[in-house]
Amino acid sequence: MHFLQGFKKEFKKNWQLFLLATPGVILVFLFAYLPMFGIVIAFKSYNYEQGLLGSPWCGFKNFQFLFASNTAWEITKLTLGYNFLFILLGLVLPVILALAFNEVRRPLASKIYQTISIMPNFLSWVIMSYIGLALLDTNGFFNSVLQMFGKDPVYFYADPKYWPAILILTSQWKSIGYSSVVYLACICGISVEYYEAAILDGASKWQQIWYITLPSLKPMMVITTIMALGHIFNSDFGLFYQMPMNQGQLYPATETIDVYVYNALQSMGNINMSAAASVFQSAVGFVTILLANAAIRKIDNENALF
Amino acid sequence: MDRNSDEFGTKVARVGQKVLLHDIILNAIMVILSIIFLAPVALVYIISFSSAESIREIGYSFVPKSWSLDGYIYLLGSSEQLLSSLGVSVFVTVVGTVLTVVVTGMIAYVIYRKDFKYRKQLTFYLFFTMLFSGGMVPSYIVNTNLLHLGDNILILFLPTLCSAWNAIILRTFYTQTIPDSLIEAAKIDGADEWVIFFRIVIPIARPALATIALFSMVGLWNDWFTGLLYINTPSKEPLQVLLQKLQSTLDYLTTNASFASSADGIRMALNMPTDSVRMALTVLIMTPILFAYPFFQKYFVRGITIGSVKG
């Protein structure tokens, strides 16, 4: 009752603000909160005639089926493996590139290098897959080069053993420039005085980087890592589905949870299992992000996300 | 004295040489990196202008044997699908971007206002969606089964209109650039919220709004997954989905050797777009963004960096 009265009073005072917020609130409710309630689908035996609300409950049966199969562990292992690697590379490579950008003396040259390195970030995964095709297809660039040296062609799209390397290179090629710009902005924000003082004390270039630059990049590195840990059960669908063009024989190297969920959703008989996998992914992701943040808060309160 | 200055001179020269060497090595590495970033994209452009014979004989090459516009001519010939897809993509990108800026700009303003009683709750309402989401399948079921947006163009931009990320970036920008006293002064002068928002806040926040607009524009133009998941009618397919489907149809031919060599397969292959057509479409789709973004780069960089400030 008290809450209602307070609400009424606030509404009378700020009804225009309420109105300004309404479209956003409704959209977020429809497209972010309704799907959260839609999670019940994983506990139902879904069929199209009865829909989301009408389909009968089935408890944890969908999850039992999912985890009884070998697939669940395979796809989880693959997703986690790639993500740990991506987090590690994402902490090291963009920082190195940002440091390098910062060392380029001529502002125009630095600007041009930056522009070029961010460029891949603006390519969609469909475009990326065609670039991949141009390089890796049987008549693609790499095979033309092999042919020139009289070697046999390599069938990249038929053999999973090449794909861990291809996927890692592709993901770094696409994202490194963009991430390095974030770090570069942090570096540009560091006061020149620190470096001047360090030079007076006779600090070498490497000492300056180690004792001044890197510590001031730490907060950014921590935030990036927490966010990445929160998505550790997610994978970039475009990278794992579209780059290898969803070739079945490549699944041992490419079938992450997202790819499995999408393919299972497409073959409608599997919708219950795909719902279970999808919900498993969201729930575990949520727990991971809370844990990561709690851990960071314990070690270094200032850098926690919330 | 003489000896001393001489020594000093050589020392300067040595340091100078060292710096110069550093500079040369650093720039050389940067140039090599730039080539690694540019070459694959350049290859796609070159293939799109390569003749079919050249591709057949030497494969995809940076130096084709002969050039041709056949890929582009074929695309123009199949104009009906191309035009409708272009129409969908342009519509979704333009309408989606405008609405994103309006909706996000408004809700960010509300969570920026310190005198709004439910500011904290509303911020949390947005922020929570960054931590937890329903996931692909519950979203799909809700969108198709409850909201009936399957095979509807609206699904291509409605879900991304109000992202928490954008709203919080904008809120941070408002907080940094618009002092509370300005709002209070306007209120004392008798301005209502509409006047404050449209006449004061929007003009100040223009650079940040431009950033949001550019991000959303690129996101909408590049989105292929939503279309792939929800759109079944070819006339409602955006360009990215058209390109994606072009790949899978060709795939069918190349991965099913027995089918490709059958009479049906050969007949289809003759009508099929060739490699240069696929690459021509790829070029048409990526060129607008690749050539526009360097001009807007400062906005993108600002957007990334505002986003990285904890608000």
GROMACS .gro file of N, CA, C and O in nm, chain B residues 150-229:
model
  320
  456GLY      N    1   0.763  -1.490  -3.602
  456GLY     CA    2   0.834  -1.573  -3.698
  456GLY      C    3   0.804  -1.525  -3.839
  456GLY      O    4   0.691  -1.485  -3.869
  457ASP      N    5   0.905  -1.528  -3.926
  457ASP     CA    6   0.890  -1.486  -4.065
  457ASP      C    7   0.833  -1.345  -4.078
  457ASP      O    8   0.759  -1.315  -4.171
  458ASN      N    9   0.867  -1.258  -3.982
  458ASN     CA   10   0.820  -1.121  -3.984
  458ASN      C   11   0.942  -1.029  -3.983
  458ASN      O   12   1.034  -1.048  -3.903
  459ILE      N   13   0.943  -0.929  -4.071
  459ILE     CA   14   1.061  -0.841  -4.080
  459ILE      C   15   1.091  -0.772  -3.947
  459ILE      O   16   1.206  -0.743  -3.915
  460LEU      N   17   0.985  -0.748  -3.867
  460LEU     CA   18   1.004  -0.678  -3.739
  460LEU      C   19   1.106  -0.747  -3.649
  460LEU      O   20   1.179  -0.681  -3.575
  461ILE      N   21   1.112  -0.881  -3.657
  461ILE     CA   22   1.202  -0.955  -3.568
  461ILE      C   23   1.348  -0.918  -3.597
  461ILE      O   24   1.435  -0.936  -3.513
  462LEU      N   25   1.374  -0.864  -3.717
  462LEU     CA   26   1.511  -0.833  -3.754
  462LEU      C   27   1.566  -0.712  -3.680
  462LEU      O   28   1.687  -0.694  -3.673
  463PHE      N   29   1.478  -0.626  -3.625
  463PHE     CA   30   1.535  -0.513  -3.549
  463PHE      C   31   1.472  -0.491  -3.411
  463PHE      O   32   1.537  -0.432  -3.325
  464LEU      N   33   1.351  -0.538  -3.385
  464LEU     CA   34   1.290  -0.512  -3.254
  464LEU      C   35   1.373  -0.562  -3.135
  464LEU      O   36   1.393  -0.487  -3.039
  465PRO      N   37   1.425  -0.685  -3.138
  465PRO     CA   38   1.494  -0.735  -3.017
  465PRO      C   39   1.617  -0.655  -2.978
  465PRO      O   40   1.654  -0.651  -2.862
  466THR      N   41   1.683  -0.589  -3.074
  466THR     CA   42   1.808  -0.520  -3.040
  466THR      C   43   1.788  -0.370  -3.017
  466THR      O   44   1.883  -0.298  -2.992
  467LEU      N   45   1.662  -0.322  -3.025
  467LEU     CA   46   1.638  -0.177  -3.016
  467LEU      C   47   1.689  -0.118  -2.885
  467LEU      O   48   1.747  -0.011  -2.883
  468CYS      N   49   1.662  -0.186  -2.775
  468CYS     CA   50   1.699  -0.128  -2.647
  468CYS      C   51   1.799  -0.219  -2.576
  468CYS      O   52   1.761  -0.299  -2.492
  469SER      N   53   1.927  -0.207  -2.611
  469SER     CA   54   2.024  -0.292  -2.544
  469SER      C   55   2.072  -0.221  -2.418
  469SER      O   56   2.093  -0.100  -2.416
  470ALA      N   57   2.088  -0.299  -2.312
  470ALA     CA   58   2.131  -0.244  -2.183
  470ALA      C   59   2.267  -0.178  -2.198
  470ALA      O   60   2.294  -0.072  -2.142
  471TRP      N   61   2.351  -0.241  -2.276
  471TRP     CA   62   2.487  -0.192  -2.298
  471TRP      C   63   2.484  -0.049  -2.351
  471TRP      O   64   2.546   0.041  -2.294
  472ASN      N   65   2.408  -0.026  -2.459
  472ASN     CA   66   2.396   0.107  -2.517
  472ASN      C   67   2.341   0.207  -2.417
  472ASN      O   68   2.388   0.319  -2.406
  473ALA      N   69   2.236   0.166  -2.345
  473ALA     CA   70   2.170   0.257  -2.251
  473ALA      C   71   2.269   0.300  -2.143
  473ALA      O   72   2.274   0.418  -2.106
  474ILE      N   73   2.350   0.206  -2.096
  474ILE     CA   74   2.443   0.240  -1.988
  474ILE      C   75   2.559   0.326  -2.040
  474ILE      O   76   2.603   0.419  -1.974
  475ILE      N   77   2.605   0.297  -2.162
  475ILE     CA   78   2.706   0.384  -2.224
  475ILE      C   79   2.655   0.527  -2.233
  475ILE      O   80   2.723   0.622  -2.196
  476LEU      N   81   2.531   0.542  -2.281
  476LEU     CA   82   2.473   0.675  -2.299
  476LEU      C   83   2.455   0.745  -2.165
  476LEU      O   84   2.482   0.864  -2.151
  477ARG      N   85   2.408   0.668  -2.065
  477ARG     CA   86   2.388   0.725  -1.932
  477ARG      C   87   2.522   0.783  -1.882
  477ARG      O   88   2.527   0.895  -1.832
  478THR      N   89   2.629   0.703  -1.901
  478THR     CA   90   2.762   0.749  -1.859
  478THR      C   91   2.798   0.880  -1.931
  478THR      O   92   2.849   0.973  -1.870
  479PHE      N   93   2.769   0.884  -2.060
  479PHE     CA   94   2.801   1.004  -2.137
  479PHE      C   95   2.722   1.125  -2.086
  479PHE      O   96   2.779   1.233  -2.066
  480TYR      N   97   2.592   1.107  -2.063
  480TYR     CA   98   2.510   1.217  -2.009
  480TYR      C   99   2.571   1.265  -1.878
  480TYR      O  100   2.587   1.386  -1.856
  481THR      N  101   2.604   1.170  -1.790
  481THR     CA  102   2.656   1.208  -1.658
  481THR      C  103   2.784   1.289  -1.671
  481THR      O  104   2.807   1.383  -1.596
  482GLN      N  105   2.868   1.250  -1.770
  482GLN     CA  106   2.996   1.318  -1.783
  482GLN      C  107   2.983   1.456  -1.845
  482GLN      O  108   3.065   1.543  -1.821
  483THR      N  109   2.882   1.476  -1.929
  483THR     CA  110   2.879   1.602  -2.006
  483THR      C  111   2.767   1.698  -1.966
  483THR      O  112   2.776   1.816  -1.997
  484ILE      N  113   2.661   1.648  -1.902
  484ILE     CA  114   2.551   1.738  -1.869
  484ILE      C  115   2.544   1.755  -1.717
  484ILE      O  116   2.505   1.661  -1.647
  485PRO      N  117   2.581   1.870  -1.666
  485PRO     CA  118   2.574   1.890  -1.521
  485PRO      C  119   2.428   1.898  -1.473
  485PRO      O  120   2.341   1.949  -1.545
  486ASP      N  121   2.405   1.846  -1.351
  486ASP     CA  122   2.270   1.849  -1.296
  486ASP      C  123   2.216   1.991  -1.290
  486ASP      O  124   2.096   2.015  -1.307
  487SER      N  125   2.308   2.085  -1.263
  487SER     CA  126   2.263   2.223  -1.246
  487SER      C  127   2.195   2.277  -1.371
  487SER      O  128   2.104   2.358  -1.364
  488LEU      N  129   2.240   2.227  -1.486
  488LEU     CA  130   2.180   2.271  -1.613
  488LEU      C  131   2.033   2.232  -1.618
  488LEU      O  132   1.946   2.311  -1.655
  489ILE      N  133   2.006   2.107  -1.578
  489ILE     CA  134   1.868   2.059  -1.578
  489ILE      C  135   1.784   2.139  -1.478
  489ILE      O  136   1.673   2.183  -1.510
  490GLU      N  137   1.843   2.160  -1.359
  490GLU     CA  138   1.768   2.235  -1.256
  490GLU      C  139   1.738   2.376  -1.303
  490GLU      O  140   1.626   2.425  -1.285
  491ALA      N  141   1.838   2.439  -1.363
  491ALA     CA  142   1.818   2.576  -1.411
  491ALA      C  143   1.704   2.581  -1.514
  491ALA      O  144   1.618   2.669  -1.509
  492ALA      N  145   1.704   2.482  -1.603
  492ALA     CA  146   1.600   2.479  -1.706
  492ALA      C  147   1.463   2.462  -1.641
  492ALA      O  148   1.364   2.523  -1.681
  493LYS      N  149   1.459   2.377  -1.535
  493LYS     CA  150   1.333   2.352  -1.466
  493LYS      C  151   1.282   2.480  -1.399
  493LYS      O  152   1.163   2.510  -1.405
  494ILE      N  153   1.376   2.552  -1.338
  494ILE     CA  154   1.338   2.676  -1.271
  494ILE      C  155   1.283   2.776  -1.374
  494ILE      O  156   1.188   2.848  -1.348
  495ASP      N  157   1.341   2.770  -1.494
  495ASP     CA  158   1.292   2.858  -1.601
  495ASP      C  159   1.158   2.811  -1.656
  495ASP      O  160   1.107   2.869  -1.752
  496GLY      N  161   1.107   2.700  -1.600
  496GLY     CA  162   0.974   2.656  -1.640
  496GLY      C  163   0.971   2.559  -1.757
  496GLY      O  164   0.866   2.532  -1.815
  497ALA      N  165   1.087   2.503  -1.795
  497ALA     CA  166   1.088   2.407  -1.905
  497ALA      C  167   1.035   2.272  -1.857
  497ALA      O  168   1.066   2.230  -1.745
  498ASP      N  169   0.951   2.206  -1.936
  498ASP     CA  170   0.907   2.072  -1.896
  498ASP      C  171   1.005   1.969  -1.953
  498ASP      O  172   1.101   2.004  -2.023
  499GLU      N  173   0.980   1.840  -1.921
  499GLU     CA  174   1.076   1.736  -1.959
  499GLU      C  175   1.101   1.730  -2.109
  499GLU      O  176   1.211   1.701  -2.154
  500TRP      N  177   0.996   1.752  -2.188
  500TRP     CA  178   1.014   1.743  -2.335
  500TRP      C  179   1.114   1.846  -2.381
  500TRP      O  180   1.204   1.816  -2.459
  501VAL      N  181   1.096   1.968  -2.331
  501VAL     CA  182   1.187   2.075  -2.373
  501VAL      C  183   1.329   2.043  -2.328
  501VAL      O  184   1.424   2.055  -2.405
  502ILE      N  185   1.342   1.999  -2.202
  502ILE     CA  186   1.476   1.967  -2.151
  502ILE      C  187   1.540   1.858  -2.236
  502ILE      O  188   1.654   1.869  -2.279
  503PHE      N  189   1.462   1.752  -2.260
  503PHE     CA  190   1.519   1.638  -2.333
  503PHE      C  191   1.553   1.674  -2.477
  503PHE      O  192   1.664   1.651  -2.524
  504PHE      N  193   1.459   1.734  -2.548
  504PHE     CA  194   1.481   1.756  -2.692
  504PHE      C  195   1.568   1.878  -2.721
  504PHE      O  196   1.644   1.879  -2.816
  505ARG      N  197   1.556   1.983  -2.638
  505ARG     CA  198   1.629   2.106  -2.667
  505ARG      C  199   1.765   2.112  -2.600
  505ARG      O  200   1.854   2.182  -2.648
  506ILE      N  201   1.781   2.044  -2.485
  506ILE     CA  202   1.908   2.055  -2.413
  506ILE      C  203   1.989   1.926  -2.422
  506ILE      O  204   2.102   1.926  -2.467
  507VAL      N  205   1.927   1.815  -2.381
  507VAL     CA  206   2.003   1.690  -2.371
  507VAL      C  207   2.047   1.639  -2.507
  507VAL      O  208   2.164   1.608  -2.530
  508ILE      N  209   1.953   1.631  -2.600
  508ILE     CA  210   1.986   1.573  -2.732
  508ILE      C  211   2.097   1.651  -2.803
  508ILE      O  212   2.194   1.590  -2.851
  509PRO      N  213   2.089   1.784  -2.809
  509PRO     CA  214   2.199   1.855  -2.878
  509PRO      C  215   2.335   1.831  -2.812
  509PRO      O  216   2.434   1.815  -2.882
  510ILE      N  217   2.338   1.826  -2.678
  510ILE     CA  218   2.467   1.803  -2.612
  510ILE      C  219   2.518   1.662  -2.639
  510ILE      O  220   2.637   1.640  -2.660
  511ALA      N  221   2.424   1.568  -2.641
  511ALA     CA  222   2.464   1.427  -2.651
  511ALA      C  223   2.482   1.381  -2.795
  511ALA      O  224   2.502   1.263  -2.820
  512ARG      N  225   2.477   1.474  -2.889
  512ARG     CA  226   2.480   1.434  -3.030
  512ARG      C  227   2.597   1.340  -3.065
  512ARG      O  228   2.576   1.239  -3.133
  513PRO      N  229   2.721   1.368  -3.019
  513PRO     CA  230   2.830   1.276  -3.055
  513PRO      C  231   2.808   1.135  -3.003
  513PRO      O  232   2.834   1.037  -3.073
  514ALA      N  233   2.756   1.124  -2.881
  514ALA     CA  234   2.731   0.992  -2.824
  514ALA      C  235   2.618   0.922  -2.899
  514ALA      O  236   2.624   0.801  -2.926
  515LEU      N  237   2.515   0.998  -2.934
  515LEU     CA  238   2.404   0.938  -3.010
  515LEU      C  239   2.452   0.892  -3.146
  515LEU      O  240   2.411   0.786  -3.196
  516ALA      N  241   2.543   0.969  -3.207
  516ALA     CA  242   2.598   0.929  -3.336
  516ALA      C  243   2.673   0.797  -3.322
  516ALA      O  244   2.665   0.709  -3.409
  517THR      N  245   2.745   0.782  -3.210
  517THR     CA  246   2.818   0.658  -3.186
  517THR      C  247   2.723   0.540  -3.178
  517THR      O  248   2.743   0.438  -3.243
  518ILE      N  249   2.616   0.557  -3.099
  518ILE     CA  250   2.517   0.449  -3.086
  518ILE      C  251   2.458   0.418  -3.223
  518ILE      O  252   2.442   0.302  -3.262
  519ALA      N  253   2.428   0.524  -3.300
  519ALA     CA  254   2.367   0.505  -3.432
  519ALA      C  255   2.460   0.423  -3.522
  519ALA      O  256   2.415   0.329  -3.588
  520LEU      N  257   2.590   0.457  -3.520
  520LEU     CA  258   2.683   0.386  -3.607
  520LEU      C  259   2.697   0.240  -3.566
  520LEU      O  260   2.696   0.150  -3.651
  521PHE      N  261   2.710   0.216  -3.435
  521PHE     CA  262   2.720   0.078  -3.389
  521PHE      C  263   2.598  -0.003  -3.430
  521PHE      O  264   2.609  -0.116  -3.478
  522SER      N  265   2.481   0.059  -3.411
  522SER     CA  266   2.360  -0.018  -3.441
  522SER      C  267   2.345  -0.038  -3.592
  522SER      O  268   2.301  -0.143  -3.638
  523MET      N  269   2.390   0.063  -3.669
  523MET     CA  270   2.383   0.050  -3.814
  523MET      C  271   2.467  -0.068  -3.862
  523MET      O  272   2.420  -0.152  -3.939
  524VAL      N  273   2.591  -0.074  -3.815
  524VAL     CA  274   2.679  -0.184  -3.854
  524VAL      C  275   2.621  -0.318  -3.808
  524VAL      O  276   2.617  -0.415  -3.882
  525GLY      N  277   2.571  -0.320  -3.684
  525GLY     CA  278   2.515  -0.443  -3.630
  525GLY      C  279   2.398  -0.494  -3.712
  525GLY      O  280   2.389  -0.612  -3.744
  526LEU      N  281   2.309  -0.402  -3.748
  526LEU     CA  282   2.189  -0.443  -3.823
  526LEU      C  283   2.226  -0.486  -3.965
  526LEU      O  284   2.174  -0.584  -4.016
  527TRP      N  285   2.314  -0.412  -4.028
  527TRP     CA  286   2.354  -0.445  -4.166
  527TRP      C  287   2.425  -0.581  -4.169
  527TRP      O  288   2.409  -0.660  -4.260
  528ASN      N  289   2.504  -0.609  -4.066
  528ASN     CA  290   2.583  -0.732  -4.064
  528ASN      C  291   2.510  -0.852  -4.005
  528ASN      O  292   2.560  -0.963  -4.010
  529ASP      N  293   2.393  -0.831  -3.946
  529ASP     CA  294   2.324  -0.942  -3.881
  529ASP      C  295   2.274  -1.041  -3.984
  529ASP      O  296   2.201  -1.006  -4.076
  530TRP      N  297   2.313  -1.165  -3.968
  530TRP     CA  298   2.264  -1.269  -4.060
  530TRP      C  299   2.192  -1.377  -3.980
  530TRP      O  300   2.104  -1.445  -4.031
  531PHE      N  301   2.227  -1.390  -3.851
  531PHE     CA  302   2.175  -1.500  -3.773
  531PHE      C  303   2.024  -1.490  -3.750
  531PHE      O  304   1.951  -1.587  -3.766
  532THR      N  305   1.977  -1.369  -3.714
  532THR     CA  306   1.835  -1.351  -3.689
  532THR      C  307   1.754  -1.388  -3.814
  532THR      O  308   1.654  -1.460  -3.805
  533GLY      N  309   1.799  -1.340  -3.928
  533GLY     CA  310   1.729  -1.371  -4.053
  533GLY      C  311   1.730  -1.521  -4.082
  533GLY      O  312   1.629  -1.579  -4.122
  534LEU      N  313   1.844  -1.583  -4.057
  534LEU     CA  314   1.858  -1.726  -4.082
  534LEU      C  315   1.762  -1.805  -3.994
  534LEU      O  316   1.698  -1.902  -4.036
  535LEU      N  317   1.749  -1.760  -3.868
  535LEU     CA  318   1.668  -1.833  -3.771
  535LEU      C  319   1.518  -1.813  -3.795
  535LEU      O  320   1.440  -1.906  -3.785
   0.00000   0.00000   0.00000
